[in-house]
CSV table of C-alpha atoms and ligand atoms in Angstrom, one decimal:
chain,number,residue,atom,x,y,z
A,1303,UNK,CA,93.2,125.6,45.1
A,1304,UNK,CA,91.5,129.0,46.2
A,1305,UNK,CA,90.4,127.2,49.4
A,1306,UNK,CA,91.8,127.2,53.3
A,1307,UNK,CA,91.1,124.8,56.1
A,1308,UNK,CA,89.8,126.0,59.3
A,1309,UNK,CA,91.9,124.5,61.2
A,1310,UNK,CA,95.1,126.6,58.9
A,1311,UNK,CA,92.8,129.6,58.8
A,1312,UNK,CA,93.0,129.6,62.5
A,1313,UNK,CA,96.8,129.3,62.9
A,1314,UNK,CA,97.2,131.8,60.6
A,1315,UNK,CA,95.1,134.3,61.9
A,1316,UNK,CA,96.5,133.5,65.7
A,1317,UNK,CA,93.0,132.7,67.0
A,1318,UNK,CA,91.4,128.7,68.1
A,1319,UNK,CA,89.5,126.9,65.6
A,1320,UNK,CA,86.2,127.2,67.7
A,1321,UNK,CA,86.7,131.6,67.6
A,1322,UNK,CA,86.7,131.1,63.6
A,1323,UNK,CA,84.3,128.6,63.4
A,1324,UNK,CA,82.0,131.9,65.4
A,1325,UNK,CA,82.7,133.8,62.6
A,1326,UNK,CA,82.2,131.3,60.3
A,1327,UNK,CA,78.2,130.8,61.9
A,1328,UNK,CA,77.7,134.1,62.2
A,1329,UNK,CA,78.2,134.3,58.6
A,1330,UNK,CA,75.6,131.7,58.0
A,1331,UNK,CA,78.5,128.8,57.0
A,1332,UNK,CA,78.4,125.7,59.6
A,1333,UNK,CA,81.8,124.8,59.3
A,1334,UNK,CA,84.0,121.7,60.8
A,1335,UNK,CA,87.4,122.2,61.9
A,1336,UNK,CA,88.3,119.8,58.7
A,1337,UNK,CA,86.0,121.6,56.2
A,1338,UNK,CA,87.6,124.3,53.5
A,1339,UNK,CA,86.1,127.6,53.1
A,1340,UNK,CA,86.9,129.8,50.1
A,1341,UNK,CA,90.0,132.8,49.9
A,1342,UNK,CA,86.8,135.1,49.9
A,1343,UNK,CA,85.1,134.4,53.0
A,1344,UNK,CA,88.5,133.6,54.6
A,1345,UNK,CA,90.0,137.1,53.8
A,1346,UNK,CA,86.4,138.5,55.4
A,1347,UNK,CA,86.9,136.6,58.6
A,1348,UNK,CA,90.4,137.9,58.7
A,1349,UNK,CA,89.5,141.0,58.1
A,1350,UNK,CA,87.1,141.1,61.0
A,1351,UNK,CA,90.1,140.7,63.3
A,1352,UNK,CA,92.1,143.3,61.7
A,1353,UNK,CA,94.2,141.0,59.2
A,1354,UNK,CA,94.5,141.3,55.6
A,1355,UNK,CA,94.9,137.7,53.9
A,1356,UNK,CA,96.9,137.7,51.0
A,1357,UNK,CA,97.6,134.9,49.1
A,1358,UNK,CA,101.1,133.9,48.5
A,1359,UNK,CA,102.2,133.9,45.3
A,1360,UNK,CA,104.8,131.8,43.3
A,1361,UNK,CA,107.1,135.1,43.5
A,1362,UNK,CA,107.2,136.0,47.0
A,1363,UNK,CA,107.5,132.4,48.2
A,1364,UNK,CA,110.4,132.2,45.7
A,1365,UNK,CA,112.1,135.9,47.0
A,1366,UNK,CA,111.9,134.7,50.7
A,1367,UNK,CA,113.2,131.2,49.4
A,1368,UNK,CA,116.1,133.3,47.4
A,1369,UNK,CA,116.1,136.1,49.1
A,1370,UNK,CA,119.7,137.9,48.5
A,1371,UNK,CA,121.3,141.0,49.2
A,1372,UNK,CA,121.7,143.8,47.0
A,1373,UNK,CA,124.7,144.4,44.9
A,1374,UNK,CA,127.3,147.1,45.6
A,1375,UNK,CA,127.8,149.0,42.9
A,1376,UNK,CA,131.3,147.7,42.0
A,1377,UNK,CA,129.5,144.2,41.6
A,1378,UNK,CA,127.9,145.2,38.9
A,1379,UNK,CA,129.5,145.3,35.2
A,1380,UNK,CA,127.7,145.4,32.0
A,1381,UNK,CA,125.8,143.1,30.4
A,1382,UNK,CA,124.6,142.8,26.7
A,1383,UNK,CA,121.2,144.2,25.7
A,1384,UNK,CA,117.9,141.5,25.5
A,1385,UNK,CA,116.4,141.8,22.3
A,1386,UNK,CA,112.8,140.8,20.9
A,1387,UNK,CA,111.6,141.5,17.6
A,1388,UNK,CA,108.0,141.9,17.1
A,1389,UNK,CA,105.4,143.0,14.3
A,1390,UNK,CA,102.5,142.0,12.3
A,1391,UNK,CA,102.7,138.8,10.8
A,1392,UNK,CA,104.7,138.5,7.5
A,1393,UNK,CA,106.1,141.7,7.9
A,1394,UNK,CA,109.7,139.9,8.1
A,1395,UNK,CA,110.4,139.1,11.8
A,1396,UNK,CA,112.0,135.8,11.1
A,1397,UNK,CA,113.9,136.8,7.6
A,1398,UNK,CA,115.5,139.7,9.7
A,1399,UNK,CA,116.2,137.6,12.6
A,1400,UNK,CA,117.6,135.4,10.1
A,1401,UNK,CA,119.3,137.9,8.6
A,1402,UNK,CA,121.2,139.0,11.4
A,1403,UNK,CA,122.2,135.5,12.7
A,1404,UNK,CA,122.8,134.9,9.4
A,1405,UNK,CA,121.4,131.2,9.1
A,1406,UNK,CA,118.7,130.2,7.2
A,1407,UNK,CA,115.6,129.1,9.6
A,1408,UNK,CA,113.1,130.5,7.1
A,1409,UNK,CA,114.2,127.9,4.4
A,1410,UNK,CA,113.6,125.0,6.6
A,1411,UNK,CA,110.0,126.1,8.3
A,1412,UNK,CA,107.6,124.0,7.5
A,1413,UNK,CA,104.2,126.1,6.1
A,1414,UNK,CA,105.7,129.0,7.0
A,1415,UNK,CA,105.4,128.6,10.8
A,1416,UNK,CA,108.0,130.0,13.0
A,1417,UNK,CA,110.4,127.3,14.2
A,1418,UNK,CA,111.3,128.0,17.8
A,1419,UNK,CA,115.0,127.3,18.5
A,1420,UNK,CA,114.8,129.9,22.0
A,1421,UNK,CA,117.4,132.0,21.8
A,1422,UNK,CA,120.3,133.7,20.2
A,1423,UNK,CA,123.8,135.8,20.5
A,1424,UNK,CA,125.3,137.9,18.2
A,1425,UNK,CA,128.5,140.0,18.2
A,1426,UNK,CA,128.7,143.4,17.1
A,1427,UNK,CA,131.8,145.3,16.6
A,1428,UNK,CA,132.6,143.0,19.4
A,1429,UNK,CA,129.9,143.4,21.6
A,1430,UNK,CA,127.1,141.3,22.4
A,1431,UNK,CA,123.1,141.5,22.0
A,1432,UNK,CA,120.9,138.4,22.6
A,1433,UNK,CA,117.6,137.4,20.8
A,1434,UNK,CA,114.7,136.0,22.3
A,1435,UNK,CA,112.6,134.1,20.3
A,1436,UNK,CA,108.8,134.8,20.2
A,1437,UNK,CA,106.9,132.3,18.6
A,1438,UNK,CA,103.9,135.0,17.9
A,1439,UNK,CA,102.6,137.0,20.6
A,1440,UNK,CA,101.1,134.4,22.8
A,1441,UNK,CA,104.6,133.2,24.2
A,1442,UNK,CA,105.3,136.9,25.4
A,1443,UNK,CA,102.1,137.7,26.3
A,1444,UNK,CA,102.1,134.9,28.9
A,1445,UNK,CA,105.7,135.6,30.3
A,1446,UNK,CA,104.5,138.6,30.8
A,1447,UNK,CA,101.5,138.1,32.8
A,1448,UNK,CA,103.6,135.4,35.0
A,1449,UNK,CA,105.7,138.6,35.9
A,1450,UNK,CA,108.8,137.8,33.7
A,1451,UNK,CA,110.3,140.6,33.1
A,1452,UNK,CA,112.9,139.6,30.5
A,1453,UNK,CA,113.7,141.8,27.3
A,1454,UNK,CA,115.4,145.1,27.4
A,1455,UNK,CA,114.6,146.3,23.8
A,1456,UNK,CA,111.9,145.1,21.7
A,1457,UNK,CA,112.6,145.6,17.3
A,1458,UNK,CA,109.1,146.6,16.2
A,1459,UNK,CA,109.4,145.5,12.3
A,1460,UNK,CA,106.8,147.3,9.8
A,1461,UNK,CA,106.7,146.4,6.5
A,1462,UNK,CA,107.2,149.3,4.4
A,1463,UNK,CA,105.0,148.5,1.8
A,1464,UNK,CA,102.0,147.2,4.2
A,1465,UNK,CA,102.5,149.9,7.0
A,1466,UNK,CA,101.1,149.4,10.5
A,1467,UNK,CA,98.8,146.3,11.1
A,1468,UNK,CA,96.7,145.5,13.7
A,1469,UNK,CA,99.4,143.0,15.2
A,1470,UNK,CA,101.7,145.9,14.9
A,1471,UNK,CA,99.4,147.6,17.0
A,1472,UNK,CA,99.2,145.0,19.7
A,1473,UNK,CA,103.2,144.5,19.8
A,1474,UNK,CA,103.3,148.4,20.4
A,1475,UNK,CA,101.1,148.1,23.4
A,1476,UNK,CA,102.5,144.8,24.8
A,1477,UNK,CA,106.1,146.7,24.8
A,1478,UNK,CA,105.0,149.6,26.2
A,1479,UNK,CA,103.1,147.7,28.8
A,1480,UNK,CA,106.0,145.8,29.5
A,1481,UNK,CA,108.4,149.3,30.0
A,1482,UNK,CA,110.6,147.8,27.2
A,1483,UNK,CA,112.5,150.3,25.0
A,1484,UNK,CA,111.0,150.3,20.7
A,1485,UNK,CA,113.6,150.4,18.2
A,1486,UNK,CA,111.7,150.4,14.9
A,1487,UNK,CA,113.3,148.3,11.5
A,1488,UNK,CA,111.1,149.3,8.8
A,1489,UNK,CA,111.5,146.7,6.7
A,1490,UNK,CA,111.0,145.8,2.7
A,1491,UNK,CA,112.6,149.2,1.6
A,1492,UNK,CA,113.9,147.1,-1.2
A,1493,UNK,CA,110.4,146.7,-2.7
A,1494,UNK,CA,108.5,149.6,-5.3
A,1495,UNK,CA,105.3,149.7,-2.9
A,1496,UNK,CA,108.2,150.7,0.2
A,1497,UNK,CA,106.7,154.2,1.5
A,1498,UNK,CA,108.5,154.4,4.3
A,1499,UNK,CA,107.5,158.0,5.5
A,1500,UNK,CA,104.1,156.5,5.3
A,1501,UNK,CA,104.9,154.3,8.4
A,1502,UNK,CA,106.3,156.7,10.1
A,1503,UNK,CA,103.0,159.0,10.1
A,1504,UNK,CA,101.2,156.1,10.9
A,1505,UNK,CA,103.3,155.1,14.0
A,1506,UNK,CA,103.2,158.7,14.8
A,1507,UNK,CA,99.2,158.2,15.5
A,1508,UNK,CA,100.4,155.3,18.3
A,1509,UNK,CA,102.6,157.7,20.2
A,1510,UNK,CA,106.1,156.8,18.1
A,1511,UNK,CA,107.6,160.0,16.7
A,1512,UNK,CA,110.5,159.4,14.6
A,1513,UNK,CA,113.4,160.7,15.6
A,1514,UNK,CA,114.0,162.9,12.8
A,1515,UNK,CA,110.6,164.5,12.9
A,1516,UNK,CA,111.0,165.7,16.3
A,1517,UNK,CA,110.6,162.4,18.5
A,1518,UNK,CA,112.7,160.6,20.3
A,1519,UNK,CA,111.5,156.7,18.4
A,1520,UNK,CA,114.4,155.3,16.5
A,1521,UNK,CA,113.6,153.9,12.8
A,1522,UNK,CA,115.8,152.1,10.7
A,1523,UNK,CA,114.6,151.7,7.2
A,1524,UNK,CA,116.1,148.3,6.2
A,1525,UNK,CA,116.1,145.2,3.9
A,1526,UNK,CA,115.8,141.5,4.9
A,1527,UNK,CA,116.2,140.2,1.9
A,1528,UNK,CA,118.8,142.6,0.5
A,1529,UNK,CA,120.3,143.1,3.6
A,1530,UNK,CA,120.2,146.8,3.4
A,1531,UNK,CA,121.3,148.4,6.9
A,1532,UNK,CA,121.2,145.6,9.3
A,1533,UNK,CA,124.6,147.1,10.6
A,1534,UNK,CA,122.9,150.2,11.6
A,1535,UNK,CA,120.1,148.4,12.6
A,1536,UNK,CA,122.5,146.8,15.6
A,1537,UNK,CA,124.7,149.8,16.4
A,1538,UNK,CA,120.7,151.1,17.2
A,1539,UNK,CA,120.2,148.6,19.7
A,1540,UNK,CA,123.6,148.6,21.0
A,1541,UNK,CA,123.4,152.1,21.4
A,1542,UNK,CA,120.1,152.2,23.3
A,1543,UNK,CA,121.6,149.7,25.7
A,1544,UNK,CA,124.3,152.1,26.5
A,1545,UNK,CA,122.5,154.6,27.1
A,1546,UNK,CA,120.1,152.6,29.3
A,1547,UNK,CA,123.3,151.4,31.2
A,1548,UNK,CA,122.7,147.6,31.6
A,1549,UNK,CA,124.2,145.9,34.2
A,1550,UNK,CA,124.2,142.7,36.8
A,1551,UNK,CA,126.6,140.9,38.8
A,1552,UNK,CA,128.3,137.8,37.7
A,1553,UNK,CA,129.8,137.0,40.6
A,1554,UNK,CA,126.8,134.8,42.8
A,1555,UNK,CA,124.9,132.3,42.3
A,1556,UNK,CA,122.8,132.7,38.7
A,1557,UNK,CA,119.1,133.4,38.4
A,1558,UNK,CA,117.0,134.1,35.4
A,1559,UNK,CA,114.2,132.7,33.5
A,1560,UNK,CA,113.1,129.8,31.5
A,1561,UNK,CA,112.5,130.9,28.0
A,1562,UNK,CA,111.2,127.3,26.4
A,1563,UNK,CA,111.2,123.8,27.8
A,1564,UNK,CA,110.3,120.5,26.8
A,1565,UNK,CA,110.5,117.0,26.9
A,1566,UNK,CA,113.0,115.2,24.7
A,1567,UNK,CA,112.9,111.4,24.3
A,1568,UNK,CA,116.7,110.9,24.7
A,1569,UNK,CA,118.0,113.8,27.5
A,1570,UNK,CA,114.8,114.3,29.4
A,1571,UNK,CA,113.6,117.9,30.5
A,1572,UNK,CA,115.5,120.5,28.2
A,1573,UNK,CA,115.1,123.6,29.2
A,1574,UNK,CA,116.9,127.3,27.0
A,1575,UNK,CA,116.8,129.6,30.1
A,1576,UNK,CA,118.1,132.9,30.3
A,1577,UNK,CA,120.6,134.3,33.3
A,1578,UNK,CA,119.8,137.3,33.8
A,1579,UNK,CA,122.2,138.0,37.2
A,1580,UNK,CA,125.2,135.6,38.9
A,1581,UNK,CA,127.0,133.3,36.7
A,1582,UNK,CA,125.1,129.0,36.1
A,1583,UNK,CA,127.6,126.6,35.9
A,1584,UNK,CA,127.2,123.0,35.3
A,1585,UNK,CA,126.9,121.5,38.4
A,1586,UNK,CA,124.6,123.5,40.3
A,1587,UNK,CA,121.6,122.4,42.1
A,1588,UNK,CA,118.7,124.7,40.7
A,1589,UNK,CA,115.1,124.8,41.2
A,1590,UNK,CA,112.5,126.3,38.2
A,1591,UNK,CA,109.3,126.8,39.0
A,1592,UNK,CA,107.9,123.2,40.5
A,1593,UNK,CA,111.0,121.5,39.4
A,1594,UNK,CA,114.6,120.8,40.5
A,1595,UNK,CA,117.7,119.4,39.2
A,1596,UNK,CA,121.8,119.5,39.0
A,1597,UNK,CA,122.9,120.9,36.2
A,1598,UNK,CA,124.0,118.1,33.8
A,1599,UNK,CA,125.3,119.8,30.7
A,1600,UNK,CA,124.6,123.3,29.0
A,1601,UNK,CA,124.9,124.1,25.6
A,1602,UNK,CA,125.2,127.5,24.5
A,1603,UNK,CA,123.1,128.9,21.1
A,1604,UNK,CA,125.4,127.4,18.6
A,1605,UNK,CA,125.1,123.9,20.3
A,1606,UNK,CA,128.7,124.1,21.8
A,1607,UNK,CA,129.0,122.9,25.5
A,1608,UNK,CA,129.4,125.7,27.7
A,1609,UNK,CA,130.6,125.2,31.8
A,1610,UNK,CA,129.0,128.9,32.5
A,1611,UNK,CA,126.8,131.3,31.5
A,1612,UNK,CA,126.9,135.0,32.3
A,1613,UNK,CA,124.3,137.7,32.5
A,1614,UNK,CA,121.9,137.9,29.8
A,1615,UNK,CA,123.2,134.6,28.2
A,1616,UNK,CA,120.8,132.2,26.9
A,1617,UNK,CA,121.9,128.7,27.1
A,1618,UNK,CA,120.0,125.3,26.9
A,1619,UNK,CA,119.8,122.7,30.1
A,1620,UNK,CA,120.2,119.8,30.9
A,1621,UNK,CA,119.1,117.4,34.6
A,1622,UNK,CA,115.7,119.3,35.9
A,1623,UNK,CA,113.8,116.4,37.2
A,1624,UNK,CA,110.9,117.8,35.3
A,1625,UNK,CA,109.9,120.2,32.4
A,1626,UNK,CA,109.2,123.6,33.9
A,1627,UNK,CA,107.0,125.9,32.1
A,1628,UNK,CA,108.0,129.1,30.0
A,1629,UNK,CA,108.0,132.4,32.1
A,1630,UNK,CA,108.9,130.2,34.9
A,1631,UNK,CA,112.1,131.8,37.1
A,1632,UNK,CA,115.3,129.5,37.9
A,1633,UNK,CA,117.4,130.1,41.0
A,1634,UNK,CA,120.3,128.9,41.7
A,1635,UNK,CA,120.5,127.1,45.2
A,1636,UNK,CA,122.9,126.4,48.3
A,1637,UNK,CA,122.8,122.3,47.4
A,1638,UNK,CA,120.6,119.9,46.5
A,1639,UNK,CA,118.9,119.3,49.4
A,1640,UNK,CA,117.5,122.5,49.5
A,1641,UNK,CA,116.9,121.9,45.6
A,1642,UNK,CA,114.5,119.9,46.4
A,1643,UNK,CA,113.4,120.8,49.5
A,1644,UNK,CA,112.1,124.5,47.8
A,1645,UNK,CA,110.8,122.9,45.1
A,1646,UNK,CA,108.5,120.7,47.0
A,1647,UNK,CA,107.3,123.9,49.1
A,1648,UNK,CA,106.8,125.3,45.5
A,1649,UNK,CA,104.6,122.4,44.2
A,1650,UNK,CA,102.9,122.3,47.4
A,1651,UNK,CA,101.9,125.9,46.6
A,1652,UNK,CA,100.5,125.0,43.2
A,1653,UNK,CA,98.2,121.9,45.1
A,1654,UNK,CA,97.0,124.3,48.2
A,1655,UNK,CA,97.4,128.4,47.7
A,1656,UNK,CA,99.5,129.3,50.7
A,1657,UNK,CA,98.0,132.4,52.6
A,1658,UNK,CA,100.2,135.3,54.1
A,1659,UNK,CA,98.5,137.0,57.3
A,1660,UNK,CA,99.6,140.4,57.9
A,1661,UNK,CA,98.0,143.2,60.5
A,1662,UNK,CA,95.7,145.3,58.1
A,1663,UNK,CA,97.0,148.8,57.8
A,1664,UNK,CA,93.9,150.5,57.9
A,1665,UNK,CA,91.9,147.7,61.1
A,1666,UNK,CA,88.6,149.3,62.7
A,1667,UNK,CA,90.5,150.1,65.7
A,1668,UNK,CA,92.7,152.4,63.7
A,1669,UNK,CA,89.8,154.6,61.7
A,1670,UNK,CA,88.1,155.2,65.3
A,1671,UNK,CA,91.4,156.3,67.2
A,1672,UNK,CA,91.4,159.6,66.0
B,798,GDP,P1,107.2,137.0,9.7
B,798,GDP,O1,105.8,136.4,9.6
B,798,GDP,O2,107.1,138.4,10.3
B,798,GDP,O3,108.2,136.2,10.4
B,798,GDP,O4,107.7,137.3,8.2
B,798,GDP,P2,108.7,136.4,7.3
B,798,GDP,O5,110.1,136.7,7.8
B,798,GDP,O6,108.3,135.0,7.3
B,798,GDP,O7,108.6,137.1,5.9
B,798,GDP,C1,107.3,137.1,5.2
B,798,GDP,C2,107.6,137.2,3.7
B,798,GDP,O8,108.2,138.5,3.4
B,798,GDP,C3,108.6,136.2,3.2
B,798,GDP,O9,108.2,135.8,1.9
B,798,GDP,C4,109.9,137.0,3.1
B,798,GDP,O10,110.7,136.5,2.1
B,798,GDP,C5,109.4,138.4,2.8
B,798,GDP,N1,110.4,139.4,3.2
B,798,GDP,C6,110.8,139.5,4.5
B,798,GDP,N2,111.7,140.6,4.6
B,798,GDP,C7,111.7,141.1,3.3
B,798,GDP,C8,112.4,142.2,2.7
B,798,GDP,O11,113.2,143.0,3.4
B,798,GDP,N3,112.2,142.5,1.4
B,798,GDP,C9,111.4,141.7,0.6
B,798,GDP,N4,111.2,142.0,-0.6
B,798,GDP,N5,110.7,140.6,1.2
B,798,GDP,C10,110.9,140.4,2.5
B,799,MG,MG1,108.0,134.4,11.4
């Protein structure tokens, strides 16, 4: 896909096919006006006329597609806190989880592997904080690296008996990396190995001083099993949130990002996405990633059928022609024409990389004009 035609290379850059094919020769490549040359030589010929070639990524096309104006400030209300919880494995990610939705995944798991149901709210003295779902590191590792930026707090969970691991290690760097606030649960106080202040040293040697040693990194010694703190655990994370002051408009058209998709033998492409600004209401024409759709039906966490979704709710779709990937943004659009119209462009993208020509700040001209 990292190739460009002559011909487009030459309506990009403003200049006739024969001037590029020059370049081309000089070069040493005999090219035709139907032949493909690679980004690299491309972006060399472009740069010999004082152009930098830049390929267009998924993102910009989509912010030009959905480009929108910014909010006023009285737009914007608050908006509940997006929470992942990360850690070594067995440390007690899912029990807590668990815990605080207060269902029982663990039970059903089969071998012990983390089911992935996407997505959850919970209320907390009557405000709301929504889980993601990582099924291990991977999931978040790749929505980060396709730019989703999607969590707001991320619940590092250290077993207090086992202390920090290398995977605890990795989910340190991968929040930090990703700007997203560290609340740590250490968890298993209930068990005689727990040596809580232990963990804390430890985390101290990865740049997370506990609060009460002088820091400013939250701990929370609790209990999975026992259920020991969980209700500090959350005023924690709600009271990060507030001081991090939240916010988005609900009043435009929704975007957000897909969190999990798949195909399911009776509905089709089902999709848990989350909005993260604007309100999604069944019926809308939407476009994720390659794919497009109407809005069918949405179900919110508990399976109930929602008609809207707000900021920072998760909820689970129905009607994209196609499964979209995870990481992959949603936008809402003006109809479905231009659905599907943007959505082709997209997948056109993905077939042929789309190049973006713009006048090189820094051309030859410019270092000699002194
Ligand atoms: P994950 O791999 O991080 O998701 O860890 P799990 O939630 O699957 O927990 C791993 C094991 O630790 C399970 O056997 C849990 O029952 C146990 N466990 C989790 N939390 C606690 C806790 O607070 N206390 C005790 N004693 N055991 C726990
Ligand atoms: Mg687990």
């Amino acid at each position: 896909p990292n190739k460009v035609s002559v011909q487009t290379l030459a309506e990009k850059l403003g200049k006739t096919p024969a001037e590029i094919i020059k370049s081309l020769m000089m070069r040493g490549i005999m090219a035709s006006i139907n032949q493909e040359v690679d980004f690299d030589t491309a972006s060399q010929v472009a740069e010999e006329y004082g152009i930098l070639l830049e390929e267009e990524t998924q993102e910009t096309l989509e912010e030009k597609m959905f480009e929108e104006e910014p909010d006023s400030p009285e737009d914007l209300v608050e908006r509940p806190p997006v929470v992942v919880v990360m850690g070594h494995v067995d440390h007690g990610k899912t029990s807590l989880l668990d815990a605080i939705r207060k269902s029982n995944v663990t039970a059903k798991e089969a071998g012990g592997i983390t089911q992935h149901i996407g997505a959850s709210t919970v209320e907390v003295n009557g405000k709301k904080i929504t889980f993601l779902d990582t099924p291990g590191h991977e999931a978040f590792t790749a929505m980060r690296m396709r730019g989703a930026q999607v969590t707001d707090i991320a619940i590092l969970v250290v077993a207090a008996d086992d202390g920090v691991m290398p995977q605890t290690i990795e989910a340190i760097n991968h929040a930090k990396a990703a700007n997203v606030q560290i609340i740590v649960a250490i968890n298993k106080i209930d068990k005689p190995g727990a040596n809580p202040d232990r963990v804390k040293q430890e985390l101290a040697d990865y740049g997370l001083l506990a609060e009460e040693w002088g820091g400013d990194t939250i701990c929370v010694p609790v209990s999975a099993v026992t259920k020991t703190n969980l209700d500090t655990l959350l005023e924690m994370v709600l009271l990060v949130a507030e001081m991090a002051e939240l916010k988005a408009n609900p009043n435009k058209r929704a975007r957000g990002t897909i969190i999990e998709a798949q195909l399911d033998k009776g509905r089709g492409p089902v999709a848990t996405v989350l909005v993260q600004s604007g309100t999604l209401k069944v019926g809308d024409p939407i476009v994720a990633g390659s794919t497009h759709g109407r809005i069918r039906a949405m179900m919110d966490d508990k399976g109930r059928r929602v008609k809207k979704a707000g900021p920072s709710t998760p909820v689970e779709i129905l009607g994209l022609s196609e499964v979209p990937s995870a990481g992959d943004r949603f936008y809402v659009a003006e109809s479905d024409k231009q659905a599907r119209h943007y959505a082709e462009i997209l997948a056109e993208r993905n077939r042929e990389q789309s190049l973006r020509a713009t006048p090189n700040k820094v051309s030859l001209d410019d270092l000699f004009s002194q």
